[in-house]
PDB file of C-alpha atoms in Angstrom:
ATOM      1  CA  MET S  17     -41.544 -31.268  11.352  1.00 43.00           C
ATOM      2  CA  THR S  18     -43.149 -29.712   8.315  1.00 44.00           C
ATOM      3  CA  ASP S  19     -46.870 -29.247   7.979  1.00 45.00           C
ATOM      4  CA  THR S  20     -47.942 -31.065   4.832  1.00 44.00           C
ATOM      5  CA  THR S  21     -51.647 -30.963   5.594  1.00 43.00           C
ATOM      6  CA  ALA S  22     -53.618 -29.939   2.540  1.00 45.00           C
ATOM      7  CA  ALA S  23     -55.493 -26.670   2.773  1.00 46.00           C
ATOM      8  CA  THR S  24     -58.808 -28.526   2.585  1.00 54.00           C
ATOM      9  CA  ASP S  25     -58.059 -30.849   5.526  1.00 89.00           C
ATOM     10  CA  THR S  26     -59.777 -29.919   8.754  1.00 93.00           C
ATOM     11  CA  LEU S  27     -58.370 -31.146  12.049  1.00 94.00           C
ATOM     12  CA  VAL S  28     -60.081 -31.512  15.401  1.00 96.00           C
ATOM     13  CA  ILE S  29     -57.949 -29.806  18.047  1.00 95.00           C
ATOM     14  CA  ALA S  30     -58.652 -29.986  21.786  1.00 96.00           C
ATOM     15  CA  CYS S  31     -58.259 -26.655  23.556  1.00 96.00           C
ATOM     16  CA  PRO S  32     -55.479 -26.743  26.162  1.00 95.00           C
ATOM     17  CA  THR S  33     -57.505 -24.455  28.440  1.00 94.00           C
ATOM     18  CA  ASP S  34     -61.045 -25.863  28.507  1.00 93.00           C
ATOM     19  CA  GLY S  35     -60.783 -29.065  26.435  1.00 93.00           C
ATOM     20  CA  ALA S  36     -63.354 -27.900  23.885  1.00 95.00           C
ATOM     21  CA  LEU S  37     -62.971 -29.576  20.509  1.00 96.00           C
ATOM     22  CA  ASN S  38     -62.292 -27.121  17.683  1.00 96.00           C
ATOM     23  CA  ARG S  39     -62.249 -27.719  13.932  1.00 96.00           C
ATOM     24  CA  VAL S  40     -59.260 -25.984  12.360  1.00 95.00           C
ATOM     25  CA  PRO S  41     -58.253 -26.058   8.688  1.00 94.00           C
ATOM     26  CA  GLY S  42     -54.828 -27.687   8.403  1.00 89.00           C
ATOM     27  CA  ALA S  43     -53.464 -24.683   6.554  1.00 89.00           C
ATOM     28  CA  ARG S  44     -54.342 -22.452   9.545  1.00 91.00           C
ATOM     29  CA  LEU S  45     -52.520 -24.401  12.259  1.00 90.00           C
ATOM     30  CA  SER S  46     -49.621 -21.937  12.155  1.00 88.00           C
ATOM     31  CA  ALA S  47     -51.920 -18.881  12.124  1.00 92.00           C
ATOM     32  CA  ALA S  48     -52.465 -18.757  15.921  1.00 93.00           C
ATOM     33  CA  PRO S  49     -55.995 -20.249  15.972  1.00 96.00           C
ATOM     34  CA  LYS S  50     -58.140 -19.639  19.056  1.00 96.00           C
ATOM     35  CA  CYS S  51     -60.690 -21.781  20.842  1.00 96.00           C
ATOM     36  CA  GLY S  52     -64.222 -21.137  19.639  1.00 95.00           C
ATOM     37  CA  VAL S  53     -65.520 -21.436  23.214  1.00 96.00           C
ATOM     38  CA  CYS S  54     -63.031 -19.740  25.568  1.00 97.00           C
ATOM     39  CA  LYS S  55     -61.073 -17.725  22.948  1.00 97.00           C
ATOM     40  CA  SER S  56     -57.718 -18.935  24.367  1.00 96.00           C
ATOM     41  CA  PRO S  57     -54.931 -19.764  21.907  1.00 96.00           C
ATOM     42  CA  LEU S  58     -55.049 -23.398  20.785  1.00 96.00           C
ATOM     43  CA  PHE S  59     -51.233 -23.432  20.786  1.00 95.00           C
ATOM     44  CA  ALA S  60     -49.325 -21.778  23.602  1.00 92.00           C
ATOM     45  CA  GLY S  61     -45.958 -23.436  22.969  1.00 93.00           C
ATOM     46  CA  LYS S  62     -45.988 -25.172  26.347  1.00 96.00           C
ATOM     47  CA  PRO S  63     -47.127 -28.558  27.661  1.00 98.00           C
ATOM     48  CA  VAL S  64     -50.740 -29.058  28.691  1.00 97.00           C
ATOM     49  CA  GLU S  65     -51.285 -30.205  32.285  1.00 96.00           C
ATOM     50  CA  LEU S  66     -53.398 -33.305  31.728  1.00 97.00           C
ATOM     51  CA  THR S  67     -56.053 -34.570  34.129  1.00 95.00           C
ATOM     52  CA  ALA S  68     -58.283 -37.630  34.155  1.00 91.00           C
ATOM     53  CA  VAL S  69     -60.871 -35.593  32.239  1.00 89.00           C
ATOM     54  CA  SER S  70     -58.584 -33.896  29.712  1.00 94.00           C
ATOM     55  CA  PHE S  71     -56.290 -36.869  29.018  1.00 96.00           C
ATOM     56  CA  ASP S  72     -58.767 -38.791  26.860  1.00 92.00           C
ATOM     57  CA  ARG S  73     -59.959 -35.632  25.142  1.00 93.00           C
ATOM     58  CA  HIS S  74     -56.411 -34.841  23.974  1.00 95.00           C
ATOM     59  CA  ALA S  75     -55.279 -38.436  23.397  1.00 95.00           C
ATOM     60  CA  ARG S  76     -58.390 -39.812  21.677  1.00 94.00           C
ATOM     61  CA  SER S  77     -60.545 -36.977  20.371  1.00 93.00           C
ATOM     62  CA  SER S  78     -57.902 -34.647  18.948  1.00 93.00           C
ATOM     63  CA  ASP S  79     -56.357 -35.265  15.527  1.00 94.00           C
ATOM     64  CA  LEU S  80     -52.932 -34.075  16.709  1.00 94.00           C
ATOM     65  CA  PRO S  81     -50.402 -36.603  17.955  1.00 96.00           C
ATOM     66  CA  LEU S  82     -49.998 -36.229  21.733  1.00 97.00           C
ATOM     67  CA  LEU S  83     -46.649 -36.712  23.460  1.00 98.00           C
ATOM     68  CA  VAL S  84     -47.228 -37.330  27.169  1.00 98.00           C
ATOM     69  CA  ASP S  85     -44.592 -37.011  29.872  1.00 98.00           C
ATOM     70  CA  PHE S  86     -45.618 -39.324  32.729  1.00 98.00           C
ATOM     71  CA  TRP S  87     -43.930 -37.812  35.803  1.00 98.00           C
ATOM     72  CA  ALA S  88     -44.158 -37.296  39.575  1.00 97.00           C
ATOM     73  CA  ALA S  89     -43.142 -34.408  41.822  1.00 96.00           C
ATOM     74  CA  TRP S  90     -40.795 -36.567  43.923  1.00 97.00           C
ATOM     75  CA  CYS S  91     -38.856 -37.785  40.846  1.00 97.00           C
ATOM     76  CA  GLY S  92     -35.509 -35.989  40.423  1.00 96.00           C
ATOM     77  CA  PRO S  93     -35.012 -36.958  36.752  1.00 97.00           C
ATOM     78  CA  CYS S  94     -38.599 -35.824  36.041  1.00 97.00           C
ATOM     79  CA  GLN S  95     -37.884 -32.417  37.567  1.00 97.00           C
ATOM     80  CA  ALA S  96     -34.616 -32.174  35.628  1.00 97.00           C
ATOM     81  CA  MET S  97     -36.360 -32.969  32.330  1.00 97.00           C
ATOM     82  CA  ALA S  98     -39.297 -30.566  32.825  1.00 97.00           C
ATOM     83  CA  PRO S  99     -37.572 -27.484  31.300  1.00 98.00           C
ATOM     84  CA  ALA S 100     -36.390 -29.551  28.309  1.00 98.00           C
ATOM     85  CA  PHE S 101     -39.921 -30.879  27.771  1.00 98.00           C
ATOM     86  CA  ALA S 102     -41.250 -27.305  27.839  1.00 97.00           C
ATOM     87  CA  ARG S 103     -38.655 -26.213  25.250  1.00 98.00           C
ATOM     88  CA  ALA S 104     -39.609 -29.191  23.078  1.00 98.00           C
ATOM     89  CA  ALA S 105     -43.270 -28.107  23.223  1.00 97.00           C
ATOM     90  CA  ALA S 106     -42.351 -24.716  21.828  1.00 96.00           C
ATOM     91  CA  GLN S 107     -40.575 -26.411  18.919  1.00 96.00           C
ATOM     92  CA  LEU S 108     -43.108 -29.165  18.170  1.00 97.00           C
ATOM     93  CA  GLU S 109     -46.388 -27.240  18.259  1.00 95.00           C
ATOM     94  CA  PRO S 110     -48.589 -27.001  16.231  1.00 94.00           C
ATOM     95  CA  THR S 111     -47.830 -30.412  14.701  1.00 93.00           C
ATOM     96  CA  ILE S 112     -47.542 -32.354  17.976  1.00 96.00           C
ATOM     97  CA  ARG S 113     -49.257 -31.488  21.276  1.00 97.00           C
ATOM     98  CA  LEU S 114     -47.202 -32.092  24.444  1.00 98.00           C
ATOM     99  CA  GLY S 115     -48.826 -32.900  27.752  1.00 98.00           C
ATOM    100  CA  LYS S 116     -47.735 -33.766  31.269  1.00 98.00           C
ATOM    101  CA  LEU S 117     -49.540 -36.283  33.475  1.00 98.00           C
ATOM    102  CA  ASP S 118     -48.750 -36.494  37.197  1.00 98.00           C
ATOM    103  CA  THR S 119     -48.692 -40.245  37.911  1.00 97.00           C
ATOM    104  CA  GLU S 120     -49.308 -39.692  41.632  1.00 96.00           C
ATOM    105  CA  ALA S 121     -52.439 -37.626  41.058  1.00 97.00           C
ATOM    106  CA  HIS S 122     -53.731 -39.833  38.221  1.00 97.00           C
ATOM    107  CA  GLN S 123     -52.702 -43.347  39.182  1.00 97.00           C
ATOM    108  CA  ALA S 124     -55.488 -45.033  37.189  1.00 97.00           C
ATOM    109  CA  ILE S 125     -54.189 -43.591  33.908  1.00 96.00           C
ATOM    110  CA  ALA S 126     -50.610 -44.521  34.797  1.00 97.00           C
ATOM    111  CA  ALA S 127     -51.784 -48.067  35.537  1.00 97.00           C
ATOM    112  CA  ARG S 128     -53.766 -48.209  32.267  1.00 96.00           C
ATOM    113  CA  TYR S 129     -50.529 -47.613  30.357  1.00 97.00           C
ATOM    114  CA  ASN S 130     -48.404 -49.807  32.617  1.00 97.00           C
ATOM    115  CA  ILE S 131     -46.071 -46.980  33.681  1.00 97.00           C
ATOM    116  CA  ARG S 132     -43.353 -48.633  35.787  1.00 94.00           C
ATOM    117  CA  SER S 133     -40.564 -46.051  35.638  1.00 95.00           C
ATOM    118  CA  ILE S 134     -40.591 -42.296  35.287  1.00 97.00           C
ATOM    119  CA  PRO S 135     -40.076 -40.171  33.414  1.00 98.00           C
ATOM    120  CA  THR S 136     -41.719 -42.132  30.626  1.00 98.00           C
ATOM    121  CA  MET S 137     -42.896 -40.486  27.422  1.00 98.00           C
ATOM    122  CA  ILE S 138     -45.593 -42.033  25.261  1.00 98.00           C
ATOM    123  CA  LEU S 139     -46.603 -40.736  21.849  1.00 98.00           C
ATOM    124  CA  PHE S 140     -50.313 -41.234  21.108  1.00 97.00           C
ATOM    125  CA  HIS S 141     -52.291 -40.707  17.937  1.00 96.00           C
ATOM    126  CA  LYS S 142     -56.086 -41.022  17.887  1.00 93.00           C
ATOM    127  CA  GLY S 143     -56.058 -43.016  21.126  1.00 92.00           C
ATOM    128  CA  ARG S 144     -53.352 -45.476  20.087  1.00 96.00           C
ATOM    129  CA  GLU S 145     -49.892 -45.703  21.607  1.00 97.00           C
ATOM    130  CA  ILE S 146     -47.374 -45.250  18.787  1.00 97.00           C
ATOM    131  CA  ALA S 147     -44.065 -45.156  20.651  1.00 98.00           C
ATOM    132  CA  ARG S 148     -42.653 -45.142  24.184  1.00 98.00           C
ATOM    133  CA  THR S 149     -39.349 -44.269  25.811  1.00 98.00           C
ATOM    134  CA  SER S 150     -38.178 -43.964  29.408  1.00 96.00           C
ATOM    135  CA  GLY S 151     -35.553 -41.764  30.981  1.00 96.00           C
ATOM    136  CA  ALA S 152     -34.793 -38.059  30.988  1.00 96.00           C
ATOM    137  CA  MET S 153     -33.763 -36.461  27.686  1.00 97.00           C
ATOM    138  CA  PRO S 154     -32.593 -33.023  26.593  1.00 98.00           C
ATOM    139  CA  ALA S 155     -34.979 -30.942  24.461  1.00 98.00           C
ATOM    140  CA  GLU S 156     -33.186 -31.726  21.195  1.00 98.00           C
ATOM    141  CA  ALA S 157     -33.487 -35.478  21.804  1.00 98.00           C
ATOM    142  CA  ILE S 158     -37.185 -35.151  22.705  1.00 98.00           C
ATOM    143  CA  VAL S 159     -37.853 -33.236  19.470  1.00 98.00           C
ATOM    144  CA  GLN S 160     -35.882 -35.733  17.409  1.00 98.00           C
ATOM    145  CA  TRP S 161     -37.555 -38.769  19.011  1.00 98.00           C
ATOM    146  CA  ALA S 162     -41.079 -37.317  18.695  1.00 98.00           C
ATOM    147  CA  THR S 163     -40.539 -36.232  15.092  1.00 97.00           C
ATOM    148  CA  ALA S 164     -39.110 -39.607  14.092  1.00 97.00           C
ATOM    149  CA  ASN S 165     -42.056 -41.480  15.629  1.00 97.00           C
ATOM    150  CA  ALA S 166     -44.949 -39.162  14.742  1.00 95.00           C
ATOM    151  CA  PRO S 167     -47.361 -40.309  12.037  1.00 91.00           C
ATOM    152  CA  ALA S 168     -46.988 -38.632   8.661  1.00 81.00           C
ATOM    153  CA  ARG S 169     -49.738 -36.209   7.681  1.00 68.00           C
TER     154      ARG S 169
END
């Protein structure tokens, strides 16, 4: 996915470490920006472990599309897809944030999005569900699916 954000556009990016909201010029997304609060990198090339607190911050408050893997520890296909999802994160950042949500630990969020089978991936943008797919995928298919469904910038 190419970054076509104009140099004057500023995006709000949630920090994967502390959830702080950071304003980053679109032209600097690829320049390894750091959180203004905790100084951690805003992009680590790996999925963010989402919680009840951080889910809404990343899904609703951040300007980046968020691809969430709804999973559970007991799910064999979820475990099999985890390395592929991590590889996809390295390829999709900084244009799409990837996050993982444990459906056992955060049942209310899973219920809110009517998660009935896992793994299920949902692509969000500014709090809205854009696309959904279920079933394990290899990294290349995750990247292709996310890129095809992500909103244009």
